[in-house]
Amino acid sequence: MTVRLASALLLLALLAGWEAWCRLGGVPALIVPAPSSVFVTLWSEIATGRLAPHLRITATEMTLGLALGCVVGLGVGILLAEAAFLRRLLHPYIVASQVVPKLALGPLFIIWFGFGMAPTVVITALICFFPLMENTLTGLSQVDPARRELFRMLGASRLQTLLRLKLPSALPVILAGFRVAVVLALVGAVVGEFIGGRAGLGASIIAAQSVMDSSLMFALFIVITLLGMAFYQAALLAERLLLRHHLKG
């Protein structure tokens, strides 16, 4: 409680300092709006209902991209961990595909998938894919050799060893990758909307930029931050529940 109180007081002090700097320093609202102006704009967006559809679209794109990227990442990670030949063959190409900036691929995705939600979901999935794939591969590769030998001596099949030893042992590492993917999912959704989205929080930021509405842009930054924190806290809760069940098992 003491740490939380100190954190809240620090936030209030920063906001007060920001407000005083803008008011007393004569900072133009176009450059940096005062927090009071930002919160008034945010409340107006909420009260009029303009914010809700964009928030829902971004959350949907984030969820779909995260789910798709994590499912594919988990599957590819397991495949590469179980097949050494495929790992040596494909892993360099997977890494090479990840160093290409997704922002640069945006125009191609718009040509292939059109405008709207589809290209944003694909970009988000590509961004989420690699951390889960890499953590799955790492976690499965670090299983205790003695325990693997024990399973082999007991006559466990390859599938049984994977399901009952490797995946449970690698679960903490896999879930750590999932937490990273959750954070990157929001980045992917917003960036995708920057490129070709017609709605969503990212598209709203571009629209606010076009009319030079700094207060609205800052208000949208707050909403994006809160959305990301909500998803991250949900991921932490899911991780605690899964690890608690894992430890009991």
PDB file of C-alpha atoms in Angstrom:
ATOM      1  CA  MET A   1       0.000   0.000   0.000  1.00  0.00           C
ATOM      2  CA  THR A   2       2.858   2.362   0.772  1.00  0.00           C
ATOM      3  CA  VAL A   3       4.423   1.799  -2.632  1.00  0.00           C
ATOM      4  CA  ARG A   4       1.076   2.291  -4.388  1.00  0.00           C
ATOM      5  CA  LEU A   5       0.424   5.485  -2.474  1.00  0.00           C
ATOM      6  CA  ALA A   6       3.896   6.784  -3.323  1.00  0.00           C
ATOM      7  CA  SER A   7       3.317   5.919  -6.983  1.00  0.00           C
ATOM      8  CA  ALA A   8      -0.017   7.772  -6.996  1.00  0.00           C
ATOM      9  CA  LEU A   9       1.538  10.811  -5.316  1.00  0.00           C
ATOM     10  CA  LEU A  10       4.353  10.796  -7.882  1.00  0.00           C
ATOM     11  CA  LEU A  11       1.797  10.783 -10.698  1.00  0.00           C
ATOM     12  CA  LEU A  12      -0.104  13.674  -9.134  1.00  0.00           C
ATOM     13  CA  ALA A  13       3.145  15.616  -8.680  1.00  0.00           C
ATOM     14  CA  LEU A  14       4.092  15.086 -12.322  1.00  0.00           C
ATOM     15  CA  LEU A  15       0.656  16.194 -13.510  1.00  0.00           C
ATOM     16  CA  ALA A  16       0.783  19.265 -11.267  1.00  0.00           C
ATOM     17  CA  GLY A  17       4.230  20.162 -12.553  1.00  0.00           C
ATOM     18  CA  TRP A  18       3.094  19.662 -16.132  1.00  0.00           C
ATOM     19  CA  GLU A  19       0.032  21.873 -15.554  1.00  0.00           C
ATOM     20  CA  ALA A  20       2.100  24.605 -13.915  1.00  0.00           C
ATOM     21  CA  TRP A  21       4.683  24.515 -16.696  1.00  0.00           C
ATOM     22  CA  CYS A  22       1.993  24.922 -19.359  1.00  0.00           C
ATOM     23  CA  ARG A  23       0.086  27.658 -17.495  1.00  0.00           C
ATOM     24  CA  LEU A  24       2.944  29.709 -16.096  1.00  0.00           C
ATOM     25  CA  GLY A  25       5.396  29.116 -18.916  1.00  0.00           C
ATOM     26  CA  GLY A  26       2.981  30.144 -21.623  1.00  0.00           C
ATOM     27  CA  VAL A  27       3.518  26.919 -23.570  1.00  0.00           C
ATOM     28  CA  PRO A  28       1.286  26.916 -26.686  1.00  0.00           C
ATOM     29  CA  ALA A  29      -1.473  24.296 -26.467  1.00  0.00           C
ATOM     30  CA  LEU A  30      -0.606  23.204 -29.996  1.00  0.00           C
ATOM     31  CA  ILE A  31       2.814  22.039 -28.802  1.00  0.00           C
ATOM     32  CA  VAL A  32       2.022  20.620 -25.346  1.00  0.00           C
ATOM     33  CA  PRO A  33      -1.517  20.943 -23.980  1.00  0.00           C
ATOM     34  CA  ALA A  34      -2.117  21.208 -20.236  1.00  0.00           C
ATOM     35  CA  PRO A  35      -3.357  18.041 -18.482  1.00  0.00           C
ATOM     36  CA  SER A  36      -6.643  19.768 -17.615  1.00  0.00           C
ATOM     37  CA  SER A  37      -7.272  20.413 -21.317  1.00  0.00           C
ATOM     38  CA  VAL A  38      -6.403  16.816 -22.163  1.00  0.00           C
ATOM     39  CA  PHE A  39      -8.794  15.413 -19.554  1.00  0.00           C
ATOM     40  CA  VAL A  40     -11.596  17.738 -20.682  1.00  0.00           C
ATOM     41  CA  THR A  41     -11.118  16.486 -24.240  1.00  0.00           C
ATOM     42  CA  LEU A  42     -10.980  12.877 -23.070  1.00  0.00           C
ATOM     43  CA  TRP A  43     -14.192  13.259 -21.086  1.00  0.00           C
ATOM     44  CA  SER A  44     -15.887  14.896 -24.081  1.00  0.00           C
ATOM     45  CA  GLU A  45     -14.891  11.961 -26.306  1.00  0.00           C
ATOM     46  CA  ILE A  46     -16.257   9.496 -23.760  1.00  0.00           C
ATOM     47  CA  ALA A  47     -19.480  11.402 -23.027  1.00  0.00           C
ATOM     48  CA  THR A  48     -20.373  11.880 -26.692  1.00  0.00           C
ATOM     49  CA  GLY A  49     -19.699   8.220 -27.503  1.00  0.00           C
ATOM     50  CA  ARG A  50     -17.137   9.029 -30.182  1.00  0.00           C
ATOM     51  CA  LEU A  51     -14.386   7.106 -28.404  1.00  0.00           C
ATOM     52  CA  ALA A  52     -16.145   3.772 -27.797  1.00  0.00           C
ATOM     53  CA  PRO A  53     -16.311   2.512 -31.436  1.00  0.00           C
ATOM     54  CA  HIS A  54     -12.630   3.265 -32.030  1.00  0.00           C
ATOM     55  CA  LEU A  55     -11.624   1.650 -28.749  1.00  0.00           C
ATOM     56  CA  ARG A  56     -13.648  -1.449 -29.594  1.00  0.00           C
ATOM     57  CA  ILE A  57     -12.078  -1.738 -33.056  1.00  0.00           C
ATOM     58  CA  THR A  58      -8.512  -1.426 -31.743  1.00  0.00           C
ATOM     59  CA  ALA A  59      -9.177  -3.921 -28.935  1.00  0.00           C
ATOM     60  CA  THR A  60     -10.671  -6.364 -31.466  1.00  0.00           C
ATOM     61  CA  GLU A  61      -7.727  -6.026 -33.844  1.00  0.00           C
ATOM     62  CA  MET A  62      -5.327  -6.446 -30.940  1.00  0.00           C
ATOM     63  CA  THR A  63      -7.109  -9.561 -29.673  1.00  0.00           C
ATOM     64  CA  LEU A  64      -7.372 -11.227 -33.087  1.00  0.00           C
ATOM     65  CA  GLY A  65      -3.776 -10.446 -34.024  1.00  0.00           C
ATOM     66  CA  LEU A  66      -2.504 -11.600 -30.636  1.00  0.00           C
ATOM     67  CA  ALA A  67      -4.461 -14.855 -30.821  1.00  0.00           C
ATOM     68  CA  LEU A  68      -3.340 -15.601 -34.381  1.00  0.00           C
ATOM     69  CA  GLY A  69       0.294 -14.689 -33.760  1.00  0.00           C
ATOM     70  CA  CYS A  70       0.503 -16.684 -30.523  1.00  0.00           C
ATOM     71  CA  VAL A  71      -1.137 -19.802 -31.953  1.00  0.00           C
ATOM     72  CA  VAL A  72       1.182 -19.810 -34.964  1.00  0.00           C
ATOM     73  CA  GLY A  73       4.199 -18.860 -32.828  1.00  0.00           C
ATOM     74  CA  LEU A  74       3.528 -21.645 -30.339  1.00  0.00           C
ATOM     75  CA  GLY A  75       3.023 -24.191 -33.105  1.00  0.00           C
ATOM     76  CA  VAL A  76       6.153 -23.175 -35.024  1.00  0.00           C
ATOM     77  CA  GLY A  77       8.192 -23.076 -31.817  1.00  0.00           C
ATOM     78  CA  ILE A  78       7.145 -26.625 -30.924  1.00  0.00           C
ATOM     79  CA  LEU A  79       7.831 -27.824 -34.475  1.00  0.00           C
ATOM     80  CA  LEU A  80      11.313 -26.313 -34.565  1.00  0.00           C
ATOM     81  CA  ALA A  81      12.138 -27.610 -31.090  1.00  0.00           C
ATOM     82  CA  GLU A  82      11.093 -31.158 -31.998  1.00  0.00           C
ATOM     83  CA  ALA A  83      12.683 -31.248 -35.453  1.00  0.00           C
ATOM     84  CA  ALA A  84      16.341 -30.254 -35.358  1.00  0.00           C
ATOM     85  CA  PHE A  85      16.650 -30.387 -39.151  1.00  0.00           C
ATOM     86  CA  LEU A  86      13.770 -27.953 -39.627  1.00  0.00           C
ATOM     87  CA  ARG A  87      15.213 -25.681 -36.953  1.00  0.00           C
ATOM     88  CA  ARG A  88      18.549 -25.446 -38.735  1.00  0.00           C
ATOM     89  CA  LEU A  89      16.794 -25.018 -42.079  1.00  0.00           C
ATOM     90  CA  LEU A  90      14.067 -22.494 -41.245  1.00  0.00           C
ATOM     91  CA  HIS A  91      15.210 -20.540 -38.196  1.00  0.00           C
ATOM     92  CA  PRO A  92      17.578 -18.181 -40.112  1.00  0.00           C
ATOM     93  CA  TYR A  93      14.776 -17.307 -42.527  1.00  0.00           C
ATOM     94  CA  ILE A  94      12.311 -16.692 -39.697  1.00  0.00           C
ATOM     95  CA  VAL A  95      14.779 -14.353 -38.013  1.00  0.00           C
ATOM     96  CA  ALA A  96      15.429 -12.583 -41.327  1.00  0.00           C
ATOM     97  CA  SER A  97      11.683 -12.070 -41.816  1.00  0.00           C
ATOM     98  CA  GLN A  98      11.427 -10.416 -38.408  1.00  0.00           C
ATOM     99  CA  VAL A  99      14.112  -7.801 -38.993  1.00  0.00           C
ATOM    100  CA  VAL A 100      12.090  -6.329 -41.868  1.00  0.00           C
ATOM    101  CA  PRO A 101      10.153  -3.349 -40.411  1.00  0.00           C
ATOM    102  CA  LYS A 102       6.444  -4.159 -40.403  1.00  0.00           C
ATOM    103  CA  LEU A 103       5.731  -0.518 -41.185  1.00  0.00           C
ATOM    104  CA  ALA A 104       7.488  -1.016 -44.527  1.00  0.00           C
ATOM    105  CA  LEU A 105       5.253  -4.002 -45.299  1.00  0.00           C
ATOM    106  CA  GLY A 106       2.080  -2.028 -44.620  1.00  0.00           C
ATOM    107  CA  PRO A 107       1.510  -0.823 -48.201  1.00  0.00           C
ATOM    108  CA  LEU A 108       1.876  -4.385 -49.477  1.00  0.00           C
ATOM    109  CA  PHE A 109      -0.632  -5.671 -46.932  1.00  0.00           C
ATOM    110  CA  ILE A 110      -3.092  -2.994 -48.034  1.00  0.00           C
ATOM    111  CA  ILE A 111      -2.707  -4.168 -51.647  1.00  0.00           C
ATOM    112  CA  TRP A 112      -3.140  -7.820 -50.622  1.00  0.00           C
ATOM    113  CA  PHE A 113      -5.849  -7.515 -47.964  1.00  0.00           C
ATOM    114  CA  GLY A 114      -7.438  -4.137 -48.674  1.00  0.00           C
ATOM    115  CA  PHE A 115      -8.223  -1.397 -46.186  1.00  0.00           C
ATOM    116  CA  GLY A 116      -9.827  -2.014 -42.841  1.00  0.00           C
ATOM    117  CA  MET A 117      -9.231  -4.574 -40.133  1.00  0.00           C
ATOM    118  CA  ALA A 118      -7.555  -7.411 -42.095  1.00  0.00           C
ATOM    119  CA  PRO A 119      -4.117  -5.829 -42.775  1.00  0.00           C
ATOM    120  CA  THR A 120      -3.937  -4.521 -39.200  1.00  0.00           C
ATOM    121  CA  VAL A 121      -4.661  -7.986 -37.788  1.00  0.00           C
ATOM    122  CA  VAL A 122      -1.974  -9.487 -40.046  1.00  0.00           C
ATOM    123  CA  ILE A 123       0.613  -6.890 -38.958  1.00  0.00           C
ATOM    124  CA  THR A 124      -0.262  -7.481 -35.306  1.00  0.00           C
ATOM    125  CA  ALA A 125      -0.006 -11.247 -35.730  1.00  0.00           C
ATOM    126  CA  LEU A 126       3.417 -10.954 -37.380  1.00  0.00           C
ATOM    127  CA  ILE A 127       4.685  -8.784 -34.535  1.00  0.00           C
ATOM    128  CA  CYS A 128       3.321 -11.161 -31.866  1.00  0.00           C
ATOM    129  CA  PHE A 129       4.549 -14.302 -33.601  1.00  0.00           C
ATOM    130  CA  PHE A 130       8.278 -14.030 -32.963  1.00  0.00           C
ATOM    131  CA  PRO A 131       8.469 -13.554 -29.156  1.00  0.00           C
ATOM    132  CA  LEU A 132       6.225 -16.553 -28.515  1.00  0.00           C
ATOM    133  CA  MET A 133       7.988 -18.689 -31.101  1.00  0.00           C
ATOM    134  CA  GLU A 134      11.427 -17.838 -29.742  1.00  0.00           C
ATOM    135  CA  ASN A 135      10.439 -18.342 -26.111  1.00  0.00           C
ATOM    136  CA  THR A 136       8.735 -21.642 -26.917  1.00  0.00           C
ATOM    137  CA  LEU A 137      11.816 -22.840 -28.745  1.00  0.00           C
ATOM    138  CA  THR A 138      14.069 -21.717 -25.892  1.00  0.00           C
ATOM    139  CA  GLY A 139      11.886 -23.210 -23.173  1.00  0.00           C
ATOM    140  CA  LEU A 140      11.546 -26.596 -24.865  1.00  0.00           C
ATOM    141  CA  SER A 141      15.278 -26.726 -25.526  1.00  0.00           C
ATOM    142  CA  GLN A 142      16.164 -26.146 -21.851  1.00  0.00           C
ATOM    143  CA  VAL A 143      14.300 -29.099 -20.324  1.00  0.00           C
ATOM    144  CA  ASP A 144      16.409 -31.032 -17.813  1.00  0.00           C
ATOM    145  CA  PRO A 145      18.223 -33.837 -19.707  1.00  0.00           C
ATOM    146  CA  ALA A 146      17.946 -36.134 -16.682  1.00  0.00           C
ATOM    147  CA  ARG A 147      14.171 -35.849 -16.710  1.00  0.00           C
ATOM    148  CA  ARG A 148      14.072 -36.491 -20.453  1.00  0.00           C
ATOM    149  CA  GLU A 149      16.186 -39.586 -19.935  1.00  0.00           C
ATOM    150  CA  LEU A 150      13.801 -40.735 -17.207  1.00  0.00           C
ATOM    151  CA  PHE A 151      10.849 -40.411 -19.562  1.00  0.00           C
ATOM    152  CA  ARG A 152      12.754 -42.345 -22.227  1.00  0.00           C
ATOM    153  CA  MET A 153      13.541 -45.146 -19.773  1.00  0.00           C
ATOM    154  CA  LEU A 154       9.884 -45.332 -18.753  1.00  0.00           C
ATOM    155  CA  GLY A 155       8.952 -45.873 -22.401  1.00  0.00           C
ATOM    156  CA  ALA A 156       7.134 -42.564 -22.929  1.00  0.00           C
ATOM    157  CA  SER A 157       6.383 -41.721 -26.528  1.00  0.00           C
ATOM    158  CA  ARG A 158       7.585 -38.505 -28.132  1.00  0.00           C
ATOM    159  CA  LEU A 159       4.124 -36.984 -27.842  1.00  0.00           C
ATOM    160  CA  GLN A 160       3.814 -37.988 -24.184  1.00  0.00           C
ATOM    161  CA  THR A 161       7.215 -36.495 -23.432  1.00  0.00           C
ATOM    162  CA  LEU A 162       6.198 -33.263 -25.148  1.00  0.00           C
ATOM    163  CA  LEU A 163       2.836 -32.945 -23.407  1.00  0.00           C
ATOM    164  CA  ARG A 164       3.796 -34.196 -19.941  1.00  0.00           C
ATOM    165  CA  LEU A 165       7.369 -32.996 -19.576  1.00  0.00           C
ATOM    166  CA  LYS A 166       8.567 -30.437 -22.102  1.00  0.00           C
ATOM    167  CA  LEU A 167       5.569 -28.124 -22.323  1.00  0.00           C
ATOM    168  CA  PRO A 168       4.915 -28.027 -18.539  1.00  0.00           C
ATOM    169  CA  SER A 169       8.615 -27.400 -17.880  1.00  0.00           C
ATOM    170  CA  ALA A 170       8.768 -24.662 -20.518  1.00  0.00           C
ATOM    171  CA  LEU A 171       5.507 -23.024 -19.405  1.00  0.00           C
ATOM    172  CA  PRO A 172       7.094 -20.126 -17.440  1.00  0.00           C
ATOM    173  CA  VAL A 173       9.325 -19.205 -20.385  1.00  0.00           C
ATOM    174  CA  ILE A 174       6.425 -19.490 -22.846  1.00  0.00           C
ATOM    175  CA  LEU A 175       4.220 -17.274 -20.688  1.00  0.00           C
ATOM    176  CA  ALA A 176       7.005 -14.693 -20.463  1.00  0.00           C
ATOM    177  CA  GLY A 177       6.985 -14.580 -24.255  1.00  0.00           C
ATOM    178  CA  PHE A 178       3.211 -14.189 -24.175  1.00  0.00           C
ATOM    179  CA  ARG A 179       3.536 -11.126 -21.932  1.00  0.00           C
ATOM    180  CA  VAL A 180       5.925  -9.561 -24.429  1.00  0.00           C
ATOM    181  CA  ALA A 181       3.540 -10.428 -27.260  1.00  0.00           C
ATOM    182  CA  VAL A 182       0.649  -8.712 -25.429  1.00  0.00           C
ATOM    183  CA  VAL A 183       2.589  -5.449 -25.269  1.00  0.00           C
ATOM    184  CA  LEU A 184       3.651  -5.701 -28.906  1.00  0.00           C
ATOM    185  CA  ALA A 185       0.088  -6.523 -29.994  1.00  0.00           C
ATOM    186  CA  LEU A 186      -1.082  -3.033 -29.114  1.00  0.00           C
ATOM    187  CA  VAL A 187       1.885  -1.550 -30.963  1.00  0.00           C
ATOM    188  CA  GLY A 188       1.003  -3.638 -34.008  1.00  0.00           C
ATOM    189  CA  ALA A 189      -2.667  -2.659 -33.917  1.00  0.00           C
ATOM    190  CA  VAL A 190      -1.970   1.061 -33.636  1.00  0.00           C
ATOM    191  CA  VAL A 191       0.778   0.997 -36.281  1.00  0.00           C
ATOM    192  CA  GLY A 192      -1.494  -0.964 -38.605  1.00  0.00           C
ATOM    193  CA  GLU A 193      -4.172   1.696 -38.183  1.00  0.00           C
ATOM    194  CA  PHE A 194      -1.608   4.399 -38.910  1.00  0.00           C
ATOM    195  CA  ILE A 195      -0.981   2.805 -42.287  1.00  0.00           C
ATOM    196  CA  GLY A 196      -4.384   1.848 -43.597  1.00  0.00           C
ATOM    197  CA  GLY A 197      -6.981   1.876 -40.850  1.00  0.00           C
ATOM    198  CA  ARG A 198     -10.216   3.767 -41.344  1.00  0.00           C
ATOM    199  CA  ALA A 199     -11.203   3.509 -37.681  1.00  0.00           C
ATOM    200  CA  GLY A 200      -9.565   2.721 -34.369  1.00  0.00           C
ATOM    201  CA  LEU A 201      -7.367   4.641 -31.951  1.00  0.00           C
ATOM    202  CA  GLY A 202      -4.435   4.814 -34.380  1.00  0.00           C
ATOM    203  CA  ALA A 203      -6.639   6.178 -37.160  1.00  0.00           C
ATOM    204  CA  SER A 204      -8.106   8.672 -34.674  1.00  0.00           C
ATOM    205  CA  ILE A 205      -4.598   9.930 -33.869  1.00  0.00           C
ATOM    206  CA  ILE A 206      -3.948  10.499 -37.579  1.00  0.00           C
ATOM    207  CA  ALA A 207      -7.261  12.349 -37.865  1.00  0.00           C
ATOM    208  CA  ALA A 208      -6.413  14.516 -34.830  1.00  0.00           C
ATOM    209  CA  GLN A 209      -2.994  15.240 -36.316  1.00  0.00           C
ATOM    210  CA  SER A 210      -4.579  16.417 -39.563  1.00  0.00           C
ATOM    211  CA  VAL A 211      -6.516  19.128 -37.688  1.00  0.00           C
ATOM    212  CA  MET A 212      -3.620  19.876 -35.294  1.00  0.00           C
ATOM    213  CA  ASP A 213      -5.651  18.877 -32.213  1.00  0.00           C
ATOM    214  CA  SER A 214      -2.889  18.149 -29.702  1.00  0.00           C
ATOM    215  CA  SER A 215      -5.304  17.723 -26.782  1.00  0.00           C
ATOM    216  CA  LEU A 216      -7.136  14.957 -28.613  1.00  0.00           C
ATOM    217  CA  MET A 217      -3.867  13.248 -29.512  1.00  0.00           C
ATOM    218  CA  PHE A 218      -2.740  13.261 -25.884  1.00  0.00           C
ATOM    219  CA  ALA A 219      -6.170  11.998 -24.803  1.00  0.00           C
ATOM    220  CA  LEU A 220      -5.863   9.108 -27.248  1.00  0.00           C
ATOM    221  CA  PHE A 221      -2.371   8.351 -25.928  1.00  0.00           C
ATOM    222  CA  ILE A 222      -3.909   7.985 -22.459  1.00  0.00           C
ATOM    223  CA  VAL A 223      -6.579   5.607 -23.773  1.00  0.00           C
ATOM    224  CA  ILE A 224      -3.981   3.512 -25.612  1.00  0.00           C
ATOM    225  CA  THR A 225      -1.850   3.333 -22.471  1.00  0.00           C
ATOM    226  CA  LEU A 226      -4.795   2.242 -20.325  1.00  0.00           C
ATOM    227  CA  LEU A 227      -5.819  -0.352 -22.910  1.00  0.00           C
ATOM    228  CA  GLY A 228      -2.311  -1.801 -22.998  1.00  0.00           C
ATOM    229  CA  MET A 229      -2.089  -1.901 -19.211  1.00  0.00           C
ATOM    230  CA  ALA A 230      -5.462  -3.661 -18.989  1.00  0.00           C
ATOM    231  CA  PHE A 231      -4.348  -6.357 -21.445  1.00  0.00           C
ATOM    232  CA  TYR A 232      -1.018  -6.727 -19.670  1.00  0.00           C
ATOM    233  CA  GLN A 233      -2.671  -7.125 -16.271  1.00  0.00           C
ATOM    234  CA  ALA A 234      -5.004  -9.728 -17.757  1.00  0.00           C
ATOM    235  CA  ALA A 235      -1.951 -11.585 -19.097  1.00  0.00           C
ATOM    236  CA  LEU A 236      -0.325 -11.457 -15.642  1.00  0.00           C
ATOM    237  CA  LEU A 237      -3.487 -12.841 -14.044  1.00  0.00           C
ATOM    238  CA  ALA A 238      -3.681 -15.663 -16.585  1.00  0.00           C
ATOM    239  CA  GLU A 239      -0.005 -16.412 -16.004  1.00  0.00           C
ATOM    240  CA  ARG A 240      -0.479 -16.630 -12.231  1.00  0.00           C
ATOM    241  CA  LEU A 241      -3.443 -18.964 -12.614  1.00  0.00           C
ATOM    242  CA  LEU A 242      -1.666 -21.238 -15.083  1.00  0.00           C
ATOM    243  CA  LEU A 243       1.539 -21.375 -13.068  1.00  0.00           C
ATOM    244  CA  ARG A 244      -0.380 -22.043  -9.859  1.00  0.00           C
ATOM    245  CA  HIS A 245      -2.136 -24.945 -11.547  1.00  0.00           C
ATOM    246  CA  HIS A 246       1.188 -26.075 -13.005  1.00  0.00           C
ATOM    247  CA  LEU A 247       2.899 -26.053  -9.615  1.00  0.00           C
ATOM    248  CA  LYS A 248       0.041 -27.992  -8.042  1.00  0.00           C
ATOM    249  CA  GLY A 249       0.256 -30.529 -10.860  1.00  0.00           C
TER     250      GLY A 249
END
